[in-house]
XYZ file of C-alpha atoms in Angstrom:
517
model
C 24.100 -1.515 -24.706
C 22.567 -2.921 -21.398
C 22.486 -5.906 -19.458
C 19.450 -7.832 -20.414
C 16.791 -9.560 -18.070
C 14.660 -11.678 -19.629
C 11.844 -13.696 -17.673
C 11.577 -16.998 -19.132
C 14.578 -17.033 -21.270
C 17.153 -17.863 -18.865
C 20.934 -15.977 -17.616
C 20.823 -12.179 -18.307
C 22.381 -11.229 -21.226
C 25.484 -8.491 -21.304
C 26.229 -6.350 -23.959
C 22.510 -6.564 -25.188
C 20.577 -4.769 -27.365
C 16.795 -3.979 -27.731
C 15.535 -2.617 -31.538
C 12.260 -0.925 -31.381
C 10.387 0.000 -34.918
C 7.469 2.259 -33.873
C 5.869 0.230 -31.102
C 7.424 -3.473 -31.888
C 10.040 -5.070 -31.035
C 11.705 -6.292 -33.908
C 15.576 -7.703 -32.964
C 16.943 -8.797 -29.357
C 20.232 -10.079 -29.011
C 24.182 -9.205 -28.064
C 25.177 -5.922 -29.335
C 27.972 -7.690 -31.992
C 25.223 -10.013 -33.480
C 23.870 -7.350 -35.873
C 24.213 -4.268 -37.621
C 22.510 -0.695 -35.675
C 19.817 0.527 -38.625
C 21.641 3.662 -40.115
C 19.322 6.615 -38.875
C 18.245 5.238 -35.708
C 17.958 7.097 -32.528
C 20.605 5.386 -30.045
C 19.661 5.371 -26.303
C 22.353 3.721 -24.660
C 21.825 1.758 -21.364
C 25.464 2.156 -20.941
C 25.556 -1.544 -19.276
C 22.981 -0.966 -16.538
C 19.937 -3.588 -16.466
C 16.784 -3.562 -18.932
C 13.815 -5.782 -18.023
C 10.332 -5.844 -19.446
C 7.131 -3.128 -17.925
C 6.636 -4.604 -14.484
C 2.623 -5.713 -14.369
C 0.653 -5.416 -11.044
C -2.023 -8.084 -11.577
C -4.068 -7.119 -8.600
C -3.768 -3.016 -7.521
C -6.841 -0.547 -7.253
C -5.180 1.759 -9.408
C -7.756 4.235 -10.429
C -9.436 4.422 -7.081
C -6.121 5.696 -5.928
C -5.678 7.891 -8.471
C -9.210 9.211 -7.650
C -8.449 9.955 -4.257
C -8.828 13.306 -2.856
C -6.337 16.078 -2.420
C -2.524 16.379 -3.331
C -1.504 12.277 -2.677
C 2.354 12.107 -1.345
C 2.523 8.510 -2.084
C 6.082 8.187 -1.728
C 4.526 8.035 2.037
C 3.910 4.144 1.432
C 7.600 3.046 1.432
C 9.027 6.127 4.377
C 10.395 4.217 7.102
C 10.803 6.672 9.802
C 8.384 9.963 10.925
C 11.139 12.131 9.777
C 11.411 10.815 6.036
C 7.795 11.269 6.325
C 7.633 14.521 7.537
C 10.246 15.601 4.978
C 8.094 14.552 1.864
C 5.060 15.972 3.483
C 6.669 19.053 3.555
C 8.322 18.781 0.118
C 4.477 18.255 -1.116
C 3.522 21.041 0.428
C 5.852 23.363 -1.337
C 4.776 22.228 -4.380
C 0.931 22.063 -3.505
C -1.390 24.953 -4.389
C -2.446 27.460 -2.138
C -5.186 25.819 -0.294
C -4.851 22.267 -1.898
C -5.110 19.419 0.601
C -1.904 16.768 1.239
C -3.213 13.819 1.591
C -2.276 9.974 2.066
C -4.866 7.441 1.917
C -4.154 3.475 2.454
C -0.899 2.244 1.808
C 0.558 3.068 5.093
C 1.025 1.318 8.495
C 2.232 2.264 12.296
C 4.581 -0.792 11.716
C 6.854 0.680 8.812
C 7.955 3.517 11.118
C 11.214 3.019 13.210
C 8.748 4.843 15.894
C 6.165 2.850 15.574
C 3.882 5.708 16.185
C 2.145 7.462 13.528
C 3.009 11.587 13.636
C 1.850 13.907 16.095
C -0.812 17.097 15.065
C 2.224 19.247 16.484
C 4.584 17.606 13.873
C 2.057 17.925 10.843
C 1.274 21.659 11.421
C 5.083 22.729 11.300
C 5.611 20.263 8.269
C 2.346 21.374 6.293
C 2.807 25.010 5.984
C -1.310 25.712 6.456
C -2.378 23.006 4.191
C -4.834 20.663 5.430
C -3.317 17.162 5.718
C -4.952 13.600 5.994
C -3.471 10.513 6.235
C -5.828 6.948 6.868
C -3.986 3.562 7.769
C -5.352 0.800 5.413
C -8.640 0.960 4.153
C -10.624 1.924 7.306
C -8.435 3.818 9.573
C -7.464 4.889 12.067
C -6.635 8.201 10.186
C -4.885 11.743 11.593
C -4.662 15.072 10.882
C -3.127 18.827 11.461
C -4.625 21.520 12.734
C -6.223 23.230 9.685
C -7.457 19.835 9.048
C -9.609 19.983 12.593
C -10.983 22.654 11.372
C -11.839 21.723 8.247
C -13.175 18.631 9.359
C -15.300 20.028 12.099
C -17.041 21.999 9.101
C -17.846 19.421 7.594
C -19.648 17.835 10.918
C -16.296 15.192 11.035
C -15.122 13.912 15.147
C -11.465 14.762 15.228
C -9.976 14.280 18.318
C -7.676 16.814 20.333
C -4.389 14.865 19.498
C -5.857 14.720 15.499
C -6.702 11.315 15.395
C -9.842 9.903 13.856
C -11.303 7.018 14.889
C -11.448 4.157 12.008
C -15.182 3.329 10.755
C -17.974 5.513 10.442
C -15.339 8.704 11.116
C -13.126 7.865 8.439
C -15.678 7.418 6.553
C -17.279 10.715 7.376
C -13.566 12.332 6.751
C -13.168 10.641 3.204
C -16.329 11.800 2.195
C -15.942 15.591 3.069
C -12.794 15.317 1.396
C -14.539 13.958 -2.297
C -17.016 16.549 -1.528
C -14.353 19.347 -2.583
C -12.846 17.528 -5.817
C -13.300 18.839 -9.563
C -12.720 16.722 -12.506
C -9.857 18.543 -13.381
C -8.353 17.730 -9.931
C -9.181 13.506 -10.776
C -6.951 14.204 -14.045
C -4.254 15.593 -11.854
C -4.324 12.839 -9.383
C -4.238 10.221 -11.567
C -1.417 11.682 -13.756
C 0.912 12.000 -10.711
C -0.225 8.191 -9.679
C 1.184 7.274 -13.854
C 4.344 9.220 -13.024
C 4.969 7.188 -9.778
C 4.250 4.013 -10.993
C 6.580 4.585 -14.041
C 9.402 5.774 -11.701
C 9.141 2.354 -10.367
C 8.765 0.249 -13.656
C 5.586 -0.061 -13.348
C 3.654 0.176 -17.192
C 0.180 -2.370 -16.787
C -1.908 -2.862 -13.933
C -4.925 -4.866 -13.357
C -7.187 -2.422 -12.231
C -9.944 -4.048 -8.881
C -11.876 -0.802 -8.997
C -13.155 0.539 -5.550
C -14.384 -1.338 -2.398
C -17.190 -0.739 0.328
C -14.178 0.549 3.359
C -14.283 3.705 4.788
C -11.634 5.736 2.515
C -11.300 2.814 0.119
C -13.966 3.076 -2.550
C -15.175 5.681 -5.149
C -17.119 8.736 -4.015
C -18.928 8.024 -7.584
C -17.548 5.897 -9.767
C -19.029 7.882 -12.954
C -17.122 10.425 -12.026
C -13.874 8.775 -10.782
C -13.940 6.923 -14.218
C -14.639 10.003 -16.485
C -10.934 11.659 -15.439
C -9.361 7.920 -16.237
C -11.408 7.779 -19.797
C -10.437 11.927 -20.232
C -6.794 10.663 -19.986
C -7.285 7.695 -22.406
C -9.077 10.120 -25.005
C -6.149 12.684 -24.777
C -3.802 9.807 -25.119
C -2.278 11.070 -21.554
C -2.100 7.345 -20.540
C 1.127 6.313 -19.748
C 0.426 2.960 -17.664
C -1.489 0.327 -19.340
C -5.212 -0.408 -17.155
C -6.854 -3.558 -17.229
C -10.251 -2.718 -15.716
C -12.597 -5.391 -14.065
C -15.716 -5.065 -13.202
C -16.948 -5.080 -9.333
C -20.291 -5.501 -8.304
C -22.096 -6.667 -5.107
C -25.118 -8.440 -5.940
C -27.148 -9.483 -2.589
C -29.093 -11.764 -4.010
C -29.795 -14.419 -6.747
C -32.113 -11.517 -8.439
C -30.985 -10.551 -11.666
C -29.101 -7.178 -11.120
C -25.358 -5.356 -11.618
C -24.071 -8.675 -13.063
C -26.421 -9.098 -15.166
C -27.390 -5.489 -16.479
C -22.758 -5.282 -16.936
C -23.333 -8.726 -19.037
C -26.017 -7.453 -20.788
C -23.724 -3.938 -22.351
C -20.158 -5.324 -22.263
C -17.693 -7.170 -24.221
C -15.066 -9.142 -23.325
C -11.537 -7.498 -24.155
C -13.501 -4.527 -25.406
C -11.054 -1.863 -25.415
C -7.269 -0.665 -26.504
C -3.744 -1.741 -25.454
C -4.020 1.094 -23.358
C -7.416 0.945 -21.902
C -8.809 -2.709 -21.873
C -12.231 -4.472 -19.718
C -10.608 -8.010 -18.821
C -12.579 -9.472 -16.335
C -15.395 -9.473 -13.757
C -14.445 -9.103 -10.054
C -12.690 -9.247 -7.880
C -15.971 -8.876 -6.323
C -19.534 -9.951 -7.708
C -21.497 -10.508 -5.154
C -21.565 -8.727 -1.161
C -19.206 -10.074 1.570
C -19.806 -13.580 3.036
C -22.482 -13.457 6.203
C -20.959 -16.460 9.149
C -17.943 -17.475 7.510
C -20.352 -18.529 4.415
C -20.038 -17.408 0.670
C -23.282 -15.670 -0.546
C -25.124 -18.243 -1.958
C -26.040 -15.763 -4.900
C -22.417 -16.414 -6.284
C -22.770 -19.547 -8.053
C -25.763 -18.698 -10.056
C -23.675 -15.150 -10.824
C -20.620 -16.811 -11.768
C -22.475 -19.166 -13.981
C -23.952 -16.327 -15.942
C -20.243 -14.969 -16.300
C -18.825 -18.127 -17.600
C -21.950 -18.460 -20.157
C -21.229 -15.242 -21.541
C -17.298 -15.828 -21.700
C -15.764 -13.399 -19.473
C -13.520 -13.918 -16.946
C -13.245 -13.737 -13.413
C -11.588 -13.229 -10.004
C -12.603 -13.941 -6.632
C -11.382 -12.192 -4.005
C -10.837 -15.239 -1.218
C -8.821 -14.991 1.559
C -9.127 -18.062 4.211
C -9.381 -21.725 3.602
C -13.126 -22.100 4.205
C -13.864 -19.392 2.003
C -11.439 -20.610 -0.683
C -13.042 -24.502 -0.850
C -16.841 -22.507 -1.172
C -15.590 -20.362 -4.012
C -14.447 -23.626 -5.673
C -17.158 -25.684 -4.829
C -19.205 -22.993 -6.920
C -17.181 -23.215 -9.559
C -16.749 -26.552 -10.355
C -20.685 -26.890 -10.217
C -20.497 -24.159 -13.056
C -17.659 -25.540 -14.960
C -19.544 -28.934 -15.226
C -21.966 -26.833 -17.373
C -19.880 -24.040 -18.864
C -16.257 -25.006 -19.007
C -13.970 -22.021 -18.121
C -10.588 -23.510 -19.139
C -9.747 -20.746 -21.610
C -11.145 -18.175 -19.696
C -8.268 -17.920 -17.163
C -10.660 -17.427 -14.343
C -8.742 -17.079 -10.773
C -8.993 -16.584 -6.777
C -6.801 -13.489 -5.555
C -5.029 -13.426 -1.731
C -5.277 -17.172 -0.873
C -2.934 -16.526 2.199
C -3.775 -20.493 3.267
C -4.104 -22.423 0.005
C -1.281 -24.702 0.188
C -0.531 -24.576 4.124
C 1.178 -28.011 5.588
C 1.649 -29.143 2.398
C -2.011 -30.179 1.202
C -2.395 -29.065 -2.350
C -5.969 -30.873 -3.094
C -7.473 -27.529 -3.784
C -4.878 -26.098 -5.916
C -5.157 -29.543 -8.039
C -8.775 -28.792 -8.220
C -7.899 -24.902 -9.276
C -5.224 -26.403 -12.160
C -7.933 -28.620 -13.445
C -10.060 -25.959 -14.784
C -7.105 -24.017 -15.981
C -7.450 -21.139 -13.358
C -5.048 -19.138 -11.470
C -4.026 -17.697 -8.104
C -2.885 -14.138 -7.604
C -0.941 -13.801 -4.486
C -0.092 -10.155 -2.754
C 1.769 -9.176 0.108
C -0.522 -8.402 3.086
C 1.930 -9.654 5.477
C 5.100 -7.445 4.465
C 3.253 -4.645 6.284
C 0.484 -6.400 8.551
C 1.199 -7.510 11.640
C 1.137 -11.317 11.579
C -0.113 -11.612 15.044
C -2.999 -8.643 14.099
C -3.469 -9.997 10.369
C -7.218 -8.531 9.390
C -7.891 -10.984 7.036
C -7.334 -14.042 9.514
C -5.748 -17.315 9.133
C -8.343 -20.526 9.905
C -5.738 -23.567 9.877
C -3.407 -22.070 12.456
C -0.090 -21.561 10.710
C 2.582 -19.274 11.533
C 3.341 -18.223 8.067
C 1.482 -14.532 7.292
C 1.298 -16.157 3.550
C 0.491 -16.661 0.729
C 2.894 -19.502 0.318
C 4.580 -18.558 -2.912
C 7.189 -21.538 -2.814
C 4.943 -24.226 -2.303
C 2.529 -22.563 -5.314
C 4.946 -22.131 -7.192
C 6.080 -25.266 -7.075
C 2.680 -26.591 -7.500
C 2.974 -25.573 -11.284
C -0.174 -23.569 -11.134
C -0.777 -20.311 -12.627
C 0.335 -17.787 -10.448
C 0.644 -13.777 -10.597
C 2.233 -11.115 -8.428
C 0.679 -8.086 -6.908
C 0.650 -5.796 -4.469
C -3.754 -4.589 -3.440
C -2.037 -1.260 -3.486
C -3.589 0.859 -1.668
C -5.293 -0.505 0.885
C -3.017 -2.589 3.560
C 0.251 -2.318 2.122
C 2.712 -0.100 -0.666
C 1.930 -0.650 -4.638
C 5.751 -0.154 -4.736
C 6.512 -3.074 -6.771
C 10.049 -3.344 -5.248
C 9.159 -3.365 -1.970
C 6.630 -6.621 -2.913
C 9.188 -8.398 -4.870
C 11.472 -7.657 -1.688
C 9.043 -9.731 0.425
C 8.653 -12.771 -1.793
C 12.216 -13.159 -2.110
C 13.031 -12.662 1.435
C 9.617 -13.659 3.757
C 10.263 -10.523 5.872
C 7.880 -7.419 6.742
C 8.686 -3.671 6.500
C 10.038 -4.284 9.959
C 12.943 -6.432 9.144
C 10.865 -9.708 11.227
C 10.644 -12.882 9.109
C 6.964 -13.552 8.971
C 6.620 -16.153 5.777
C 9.608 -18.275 6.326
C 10.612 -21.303 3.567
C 7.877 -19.509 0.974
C 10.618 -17.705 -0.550
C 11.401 -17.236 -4.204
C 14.155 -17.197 -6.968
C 15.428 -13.300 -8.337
C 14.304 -14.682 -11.667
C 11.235 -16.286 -10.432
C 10.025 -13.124 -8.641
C 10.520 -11.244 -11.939
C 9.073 -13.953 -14.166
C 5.791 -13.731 -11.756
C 5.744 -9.881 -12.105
C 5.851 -9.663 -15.998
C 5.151 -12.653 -18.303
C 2.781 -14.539 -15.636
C 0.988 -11.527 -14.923
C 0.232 -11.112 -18.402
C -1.443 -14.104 -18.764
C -4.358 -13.337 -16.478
C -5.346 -10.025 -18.774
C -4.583 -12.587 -21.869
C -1.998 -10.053 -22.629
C 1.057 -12.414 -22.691
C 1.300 -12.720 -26.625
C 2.241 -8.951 -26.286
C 3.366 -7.925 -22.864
C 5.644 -9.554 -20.008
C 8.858 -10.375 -21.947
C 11.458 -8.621 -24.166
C 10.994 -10.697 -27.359
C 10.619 -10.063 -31.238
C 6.968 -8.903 -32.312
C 5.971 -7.841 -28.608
C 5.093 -4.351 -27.765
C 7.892 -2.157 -26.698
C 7.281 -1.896 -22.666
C 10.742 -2.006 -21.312
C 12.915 -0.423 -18.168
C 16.421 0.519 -17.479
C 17.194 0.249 -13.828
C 19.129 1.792 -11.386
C 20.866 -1.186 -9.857
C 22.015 -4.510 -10.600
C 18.543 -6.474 -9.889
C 20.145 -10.138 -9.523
C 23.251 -8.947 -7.685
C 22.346 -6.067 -5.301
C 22.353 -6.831 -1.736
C 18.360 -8.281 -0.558
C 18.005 -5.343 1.425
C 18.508 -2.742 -1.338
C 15.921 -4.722 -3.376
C 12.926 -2.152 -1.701
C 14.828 0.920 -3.237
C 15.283 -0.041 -7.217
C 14.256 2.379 -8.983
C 13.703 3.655 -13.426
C 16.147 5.680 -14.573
C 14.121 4.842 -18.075
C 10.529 3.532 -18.660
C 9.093 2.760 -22.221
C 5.204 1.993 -23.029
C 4.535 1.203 -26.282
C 7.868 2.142 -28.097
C 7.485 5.887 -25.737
C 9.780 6.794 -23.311
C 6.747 7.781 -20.810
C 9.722 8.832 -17.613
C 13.085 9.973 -17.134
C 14.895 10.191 -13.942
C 15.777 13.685 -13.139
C 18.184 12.218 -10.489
C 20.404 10.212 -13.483
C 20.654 10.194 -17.389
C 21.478 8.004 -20.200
């Protein structure tokens, strides 16, 4: 028996009881209300919370899992040099000989108490000879240790004498010497270790953005990045649930990757554990003077004639009301109601009140997924900028929310900020950053509403909600048993929820070793 969290269907439920036949769900209810099937195997919660497989509907999952070298990304959520020096050197015990540590994106000079990042000095004693990298975000600046200078000056890579290396063109430089050394086998590894992370957390679906043109934040070659995800998914050795979308950056109104991806894909083709959803969250190459490529509404009209759909990665007003203009023009044409089409990061949409675009956005049926650049960006440095001059970092996930439009949690992991799932739900119910300062004041949510956005909404943008996102009779067996009450521990202790159990699919997929049941 556990306590029962259910998004959508109200209070939690004590006393409950969850019975699985092979990958269904097939009774929910109080554990008096019906009879245990003779023969079943009993796991018992013994009272602690259940909730459904948290969903990430916007985290570059593979790309991460690609990355180079051994990744310690426990690194995203340390909050002092010492905790990170600590799992750096924990990594490195259990590292090959040889093997590099690495951490790429996901961490920030802010989320140390120090608000430095750590000195060459303090990575050579924690490191025990392995070469160690870690970038900020998804350009830099990056550091290293001293074995890393050397390997790096091998590889014709500027390091400076402190280890530092300048963000751009070095990071760049760095990443790439790093993919130079990778094998196939050591893809598999790294994404395995990603799975096990993520389902330490709860996490069991993500939708997957692919890799983007940043220094340290794309694919050294996709082929081969996406061979170790398919080698996992052919040896069954898939224990989150991917989502992919396809990116492309099309410079021009010339037919080319949309159309030759339109041309050789399906829609939904795919498994439950390996599905192609949508197209984006990039089509066409980055706006030039604050204006959209105009090659993106005669690319999005081909995706809505072929019936896929499709995110748009928008971030400030102006660019938001382009993206829109070019979809309505298509829509006219090609309705996309049921295609569940949406814009992602949107930190403006909604500011002061004004919620003329987001009408226009619920009147062809699309959504908005919102992520947390501003629990770990400073607001007064935010990269992504802020046109209409509001003090909020965004996005504004009260006033969306209460807009009644679609809406869907993530985190970008691992670019700017943690995929930690906790440490995002942390943010939208409390506005603060990783610092503790309260950066996106009166947007906050609801316990339940948080959860609601991170499971059943989520599933509706991979059209997986018939299946996924809730804890009901006939849907697929994707639950979690926490380690704390999640509607009554204190705010703060939110960021450090963790699985003590996490099904996919009727499989237990991860154990704690820390606590059984």
């Amino acid at each position: 028996g556990g306590t029962l969290v259910n998004p959508g269907g109200g209070a939690s439920i004590k006393n409950s009881v969850v019975i699985i036949e092979g990958n269904k769900i097939i009774k929910v209810g109080k554990k008096n209300e019906f009879k245990i099937p003779a023969g079943a195997e009993i796991i018992d919660a013994e009272g602690k919370w259940i909730i459904p497989g948290l969903i990430d509907s916007h985290v570059h999952f593979v790309r991460a899992g690609s990355a180079p070298g051994f990744d310690v990304r426990l690194a995203e959520t340390a909050s002092s040099i010492t905790e990170l020096l600590d799992l750096i050197r924990a990594t490195a015990l259990s590292a090959s000989d040889g093997q590099m540590i690495t951490i790429i994106g996901g961490i920030s000079q802010q989320q140390f108490v120090e608000n430095r990042f750590p000195t060459l000095q303090e990575l050579d004693e924690a490191a025990n000879n392995h070469v160690v990298y870690a970038q900020q975000g998804f350009a830099g600046p990056a550091f290293t240790n001293s074995a890393g200078k050397q390997f790096f000056a091998e590889k014709g890579v500027g390091v400076a004498e402190d280890g530092s290396i300048e963000a751009g063109q070095s990071t760049a430089a760095a990443f790439m010497a790093l993919k130079s050394e990778q094998t196939h086998e050591d893809r598999k590894q790294g994404l395995q270790r990603l799975q096990k992370y993520a389902n330490s957390l709860g996490l069991t679906t993500v939708a997957d953005q692919a890799g983007v043109p940043f220094p340290g934040a794309g694919f050294f070659a996709p082929s081969k990045d996406y061979k170790a995800m398919l080698a996992l998914w052919r040896d069954k050795k898939l224990t989150v649930r991917i989502r992919a979308q396809r990116l492309t950056y099309d410079s021009d109104n010339q037919a080319g990757a949309v159309e030759e991806f339109l041309a050789n894909a399906w829609p939904g083709f795919g498994d439950e554990y390996l599905k192609v959803t949508a197209m984006g969250e990039h089509i066409v190459s980055f706006p030039r003077n604050g204006q959209v490529n105009s090659a993106y509404a005669s690319k999005i009209r081909q995706i809505a004639m072929q019936g896929w759909s499709h995110e748009q990665h928008s971030t400030s007003f102006v660019e938001n009301q382009q993206h829109i203009d070019a979809i309505e023009s298509v829509h006219a044409d090609h309705p996309i109601t049921e295609l569940r089409w949406s814009l992602a990061h949107v930190f403006e949409i909604g500011h002061n009140g004004d919620l003329s675009v987001v009408n226009r956005l619920k009147s062809m049926g699309m959504g908005l997924r919102l992520q947390n650049h501003g629990y770990r960006v400073p607001t007064d440095t935010f990269p992504l900028g802020r046109t209409l001059g509001g003090t909020n970092a965004g996005p504004l996930y009260r006033t969306l929310f209460d807009s009644g439009i679609r809406l869907g949690a993530g985190t970008d992991g691992t670019l700017l900020g943690p995929m930690n799932p906790w440490h995002s739900i942390y943010y939208m119910l409390s506005g603060m950053d990783s610092s503790g300062k309260l950066v996106n004041a009166g947007q906050t949510l609801t316990r339940l509403e948080a959860l609601r956005l991170y499971t059943l909404d989520n599933a509706w943008f991979t059209f997986d909600e018939q299946e996924l996102g809730s804890l009901e009779v006939g849907k697929s067996a994707d639950l979690v048993v926490l380690d704390g009450d999640y509607l009554t521990v204190p705010l703060a202790e939110i960021k450090n929820l963790r699985s003590i159990l996490t099904m996919v699919d009727g499989k237990v997929v991860y154990t704690s070793p820390d606590e059984s049941i």
